[in-house]
Amino acid sequence: MHTFEEFVSVVETLRSEKGCSWDRKQTFESLKPCLKEETGEVVEAIDHKDMENLREELGDLLFHVVMYSQIAKEQGYFGLEDVVDTVCEKMIRRHPHVFGDRKALSPEESLNLWNEIKKQEKNKKP
């Protein structure tokens, strides 16, 4: 079984000089139609309760996350590690009832708390 690190290495290789000419040519913009298509295929697999296909389509979606992150790294914006760090920080920050001292909440209260924190975060951005 392959590891996540191997997968990241595969994407790096695809984008390298030794890699695939199509993959090297891709940009944030050029991949958008593929990203939309893959997202739709994930939704379709969920709608059909097709777990085998869902597993494959989630892999395709993950490929896009890693590919976009690799392109961003090559352009000096951020890397996959930054994406992971950002989403971990966000999940911890927006779940104070799990990772902090807030009381246990119902699903509805949890969603309201999430939205409240998100709104506060958006209001703080310049």
PDB file of C-alpha atoms in Angstrom:
ATOM      1  CA  MET A   1       0.000   0.000   0.000  1.00  0.00           C
ATOM      2  CA  HIS A   2       1.312   3.444  -0.924  1.00  0.00           C
ATOM      3  CA  THR A   3       1.816   6.231   1.592  1.00  0.00           C
ATOM      4  CA  PHE A   4       0.720   9.840   1.420  1.00  0.00           C
ATOM      5  CA  GLU A   5       4.354  10.866   1.133  1.00  0.00           C
ATOM      6  CA  GLU A   6       4.757   8.602  -1.912  1.00  0.00           C
ATOM      7  CA  PHE A   7       1.687  10.206  -3.461  1.00  0.00           C
ATOM      8  CA  VAL A   8       3.106  13.705  -2.958  1.00  0.00           C
ATOM      9  CA  SER A   9       6.351  12.495  -4.539  1.00  0.00           C
ATOM     10  CA  VAL A  10       4.416  11.159  -7.546  1.00  0.00           C
ATOM     11  CA  VAL A  11       2.851  14.605  -8.096  1.00  0.00           C
ATOM     12  CA  GLU A  12       6.236  16.307  -7.696  1.00  0.00           C
ATOM     13  CA  THR A  13       7.680  13.914 -10.293  1.00  0.00           C
ATOM     14  CA  LEU A  14       4.805  14.533 -12.709  1.00  0.00           C
ATOM     15  CA  ARG A  15       5.551  18.275 -12.501  1.00  0.00           C
ATOM     16  CA  SER A  16       9.338  17.840 -12.799  1.00  0.00           C
ATOM     17  CA  GLU A  17      11.494  18.031 -15.927  1.00  0.00           C
ATOM     18  CA  LYS A  18      11.478  14.215 -15.983  1.00  0.00           C
ATOM     19  CA  GLY A  19       7.710  14.165 -15.614  1.00  0.00           C
ATOM     20  CA  CYS A  20       4.692  14.510 -17.857  1.00  0.00           C
ATOM     21  CA  SER A  21       4.518  17.369 -20.353  1.00  0.00           C
ATOM     22  CA  TRP A  22       0.757  17.763 -19.757  1.00  0.00           C
ATOM     23  CA  ASP A  23       1.127  17.933 -15.973  1.00  0.00           C
ATOM     24  CA  ARG A  24       4.019  20.416 -16.228  1.00  0.00           C
ATOM     25  CA  LYS A  25       1.920  22.687 -18.445  1.00  0.00           C
ATOM     26  CA  GLN A  26      -0.981  22.958 -15.985  1.00  0.00           C
ATOM     27  CA  THR A  27      -1.798  26.149 -14.092  1.00  0.00           C
ATOM     28  CA  PHE A  28      -4.342  27.157 -11.465  1.00  0.00           C
ATOM     29  CA  GLU A  29      -6.647  28.298 -14.259  1.00  0.00           C
ATOM     30  CA  SER A  30      -6.161  25.393 -16.646  1.00  0.00           C
ATOM     31  CA  LEU A  31      -7.046  22.853 -13.955  1.00  0.00           C
ATOM     32  CA  LYS A  32     -10.320  24.536 -12.960  1.00  0.00           C
ATOM     33  CA  PRO A  33     -12.521  22.576 -15.408  1.00  0.00           C
ATOM     34  CA  CYS A  34     -10.965  19.298 -14.219  1.00  0.00           C
ATOM     35  CA  LEU A  35     -11.460  20.290 -10.591  1.00  0.00           C
ATOM     36  CA  LYS A  36     -15.130  21.074 -11.216  1.00  0.00           C
ATOM     37  CA  GLU A  37     -15.579  17.766 -13.038  1.00  0.00           C
ATOM     38  CA  GLU A  38     -13.928  15.745 -10.266  1.00  0.00           C
ATOM     39  CA  THR A  39     -15.967  17.507  -7.588  1.00  0.00           C
ATOM     40  CA  GLY A  40     -19.136  16.665  -9.501  1.00  0.00           C
ATOM     41  CA  GLU A  41     -18.056  13.039  -9.769  1.00  0.00           C
ATOM     42  CA  VAL A  42     -17.573  12.884  -5.981  1.00  0.00           C
ATOM     43  CA  VAL A  43     -21.098  14.214  -5.487  1.00  0.00           C
ATOM     44  CA  GLU A  44     -22.471  11.743  -8.032  1.00  0.00           C
ATOM     45  CA  ALA A  45     -20.778   8.804  -6.296  1.00  0.00           C
ATOM     46  CA  ILE A  46     -22.284   9.930  -2.982  1.00  0.00           C
ATOM     47  CA  ASP A  47     -25.719  10.301  -4.583  1.00  0.00           C
ATOM     48  CA  HIS A  48     -25.472   6.752  -5.962  1.00  0.00           C
ATOM     49  CA  LYS A  49     -24.041   5.389  -2.703  1.00  0.00           C
ATOM     50  CA  ASP A  50     -21.232   3.925  -4.806  1.00  0.00           C
ATOM     51  CA  MET A  51     -18.446   3.553  -2.255  1.00  0.00           C
ATOM     52  CA  GLU A  52     -15.947   1.989  -4.657  1.00  0.00           C
ATOM     53  CA  ASN A  53     -16.335   4.879  -7.076  1.00  0.00           C
ATOM     54  CA  LEU A  54     -16.349   7.375  -4.189  1.00  0.00           C
ATOM     55  CA  ARG A  55     -12.962   6.088  -3.074  1.00  0.00           C
ATOM     56  CA  GLU A  56     -11.569   6.590  -6.580  1.00  0.00           C
ATOM     57  CA  GLU A  57     -13.139  10.038  -7.032  1.00  0.00           C
ATOM     58  CA  LEU A  58     -11.897  11.235  -3.646  1.00  0.00           C
ATOM     59  CA  GLY A  59      -8.431  10.199  -4.802  1.00  0.00           C
ATOM     60  CA  ASP A  60      -8.876  12.297  -7.932  1.00  0.00           C
ATOM     61  CA  LEU A  61      -9.993  15.249  -5.800  1.00  0.00           C
ATOM     62  CA  LEU A  62      -7.006  14.751  -3.500  1.00  0.00           C
ATOM     63  CA  PHE A  63      -4.788  14.758  -6.575  1.00  0.00           C
ATOM     64  CA  HIS A  64      -6.082  18.244  -7.358  1.00  0.00           C
ATOM     65  CA  VAL A  65      -5.356  19.504  -3.838  1.00  0.00           C
ATOM     66  CA  VAL A  66      -1.799  18.202  -4.063  1.00  0.00           C
ATOM     67  CA  MET A  67      -1.353  19.425  -7.650  1.00  0.00           C
ATOM     68  CA  TYR A  68      -2.574  22.946  -6.832  1.00  0.00           C
ATOM     69  CA  SER A  69      -0.317  22.984  -3.787  1.00  0.00           C
ATOM     70  CA  GLN A  70       2.657  21.863  -5.882  1.00  0.00           C
ATOM     71  CA  ILE A  71       2.029  24.619  -8.434  1.00  0.00           C
ATOM     72  CA  ALA A  72       1.770  27.156  -5.605  1.00  0.00           C
ATOM     73  CA  LYS A  73       5.039  25.865  -4.114  1.00  0.00           C
ATOM     74  CA  GLU A  74       6.802  26.164  -7.471  1.00  0.00           C
ATOM     75  CA  GLN A  75       5.601  29.762  -7.725  1.00  0.00           C
ATOM     76  CA  GLY A  76       6.731  30.588  -4.187  1.00  0.00           C
ATOM     77  CA  TYR A  77       3.262  31.077  -2.671  1.00  0.00           C
ATOM     78  CA  PHE A  78       2.858  28.151  -0.264  1.00  0.00           C
ATOM     79  CA  GLY A  79       3.287  24.388  -0.075  1.00  0.00           C
ATOM     80  CA  LEU A  80       1.159  21.424   0.867  1.00  0.00           C
ATOM     81  CA  GLU A  81       2.454  21.621   4.441  1.00  0.00           C
ATOM     82  CA  ASP A  82       1.046  25.153   4.662  1.00  0.00           C
ATOM     83  CA  VAL A  83      -2.341  23.954   3.397  1.00  0.00           C
ATOM     84  CA  VAL A  84      -2.403  21.192   6.017  1.00  0.00           C
ATOM     85  CA  ASP A  85      -1.293  23.587   8.767  1.00  0.00           C
ATOM     86  CA  THR A  86      -3.952  26.137   7.782  1.00  0.00           C
ATOM     87  CA  VAL A  87      -6.815  23.649   7.739  1.00  0.00           C
ATOM     88  CA  CYS A  88      -5.727  22.090  11.066  1.00  0.00           C
ATOM     89  CA  GLU A  89      -5.596  25.511  12.704  1.00  0.00           C
ATOM     90  CA  LYS A  90      -9.025  26.354  11.291  1.00  0.00           C
ATOM     91  CA  MET A  91     -10.627  23.088  12.445  1.00  0.00           C
ATOM     92  CA  ILE A  92      -9.214  23.499  15.951  1.00  0.00           C
ATOM     93  CA  ARG A  93     -10.219  27.184  16.138  1.00  0.00           C
ATOM     94  CA  ARG A  94     -13.754  26.545  14.880  1.00  0.00           C
ATOM     95  CA  HIS A  95     -14.361  23.628  17.252  1.00  0.00           C
ATOM     96  CA  PRO A  96     -13.828  25.160  20.718  1.00  0.00           C
ATOM     97  CA  HIS A  97     -16.425  22.714  22.057  1.00  0.00           C
ATOM     98  CA  VAL A  98     -14.042  19.873  21.082  1.00  0.00           C
ATOM     99  CA  PHE A  99     -10.555  21.378  21.460  1.00  0.00           C
ATOM    100  CA  GLY A 100     -11.310  24.118  23.986  1.00  0.00           C
ATOM    101  CA  ASP A 101     -13.342  24.747  27.086  1.00  0.00           C
ATOM    102  CA  ARG A 102     -16.777  25.265  25.523  1.00  0.00           C
ATOM    103  CA  LYS A 103     -19.568  22.935  26.606  1.00  0.00           C
ATOM    104  CA  ALA A 104     -20.775  20.029  24.496  1.00  0.00           C
ATOM    105  CA  LEU A 105     -23.206  21.255  21.864  1.00  0.00           C
ATOM    106  CA  SER A 106     -25.975  19.818  19.732  1.00  0.00           C
ATOM    107  CA  PRO A 107     -25.303  19.573  15.989  1.00  0.00           C
ATOM    108  CA  GLU A 108     -27.328  22.748  15.437  1.00  0.00           C
ATOM    109  CA  GLU A 109     -25.467  24.653  18.153  1.00  0.00           C
ATOM    110  CA  SER A 110     -22.151  23.392  16.755  1.00  0.00           C
ATOM    111  CA  LEU A 111     -23.038  24.703  13.304  1.00  0.00           C
ATOM    112  CA  ASN A 112     -24.146  28.049  14.734  1.00  0.00           C
ATOM    113  CA  LEU A 113     -20.867  28.316  16.666  1.00  0.00           C
ATOM    114  CA  TRP A 114     -18.907  27.450  13.508  1.00  0.00           C
ATOM    115  CA  ASN A 115     -20.737  30.154  11.550  1.00  0.00           C
ATOM    116  CA  GLU A 116     -20.276  32.700  14.335  1.00  0.00           C
ATOM    117  CA  ILE A 117     -16.519  32.068  14.490  1.00  0.00           C
ATOM    118  CA  LYS A 118     -16.273  32.139  10.691  1.00  0.00           C
ATOM    119  CA  LYS A 119     -18.090  35.485  10.578  1.00  0.00           C
ATOM    120  CA  GLN A 120     -15.755  36.922  13.215  1.00  0.00           C
ATOM    121  CA  GLU A 121     -12.729  35.710  11.243  1.00  0.00           C
ATOM    122  CA  LYS A 122     -14.014  37.239   8.002  1.00  0.00           C
ATOM    123  CA  ASN A 123     -14.706  40.584   9.732  1.00  0.00           C
ATOM    124  CA  LYS A 124     -11.090  40.708  10.989  1.00  0.00           C
ATOM    125  CA  LYS A 125      -9.591  40.290   7.503  1.00  0.00           C
ATOM    126  CA  PRO A 126      -8.445  43.509   5.792  1.00  0.00           C
TER     127      PRO A 126
END
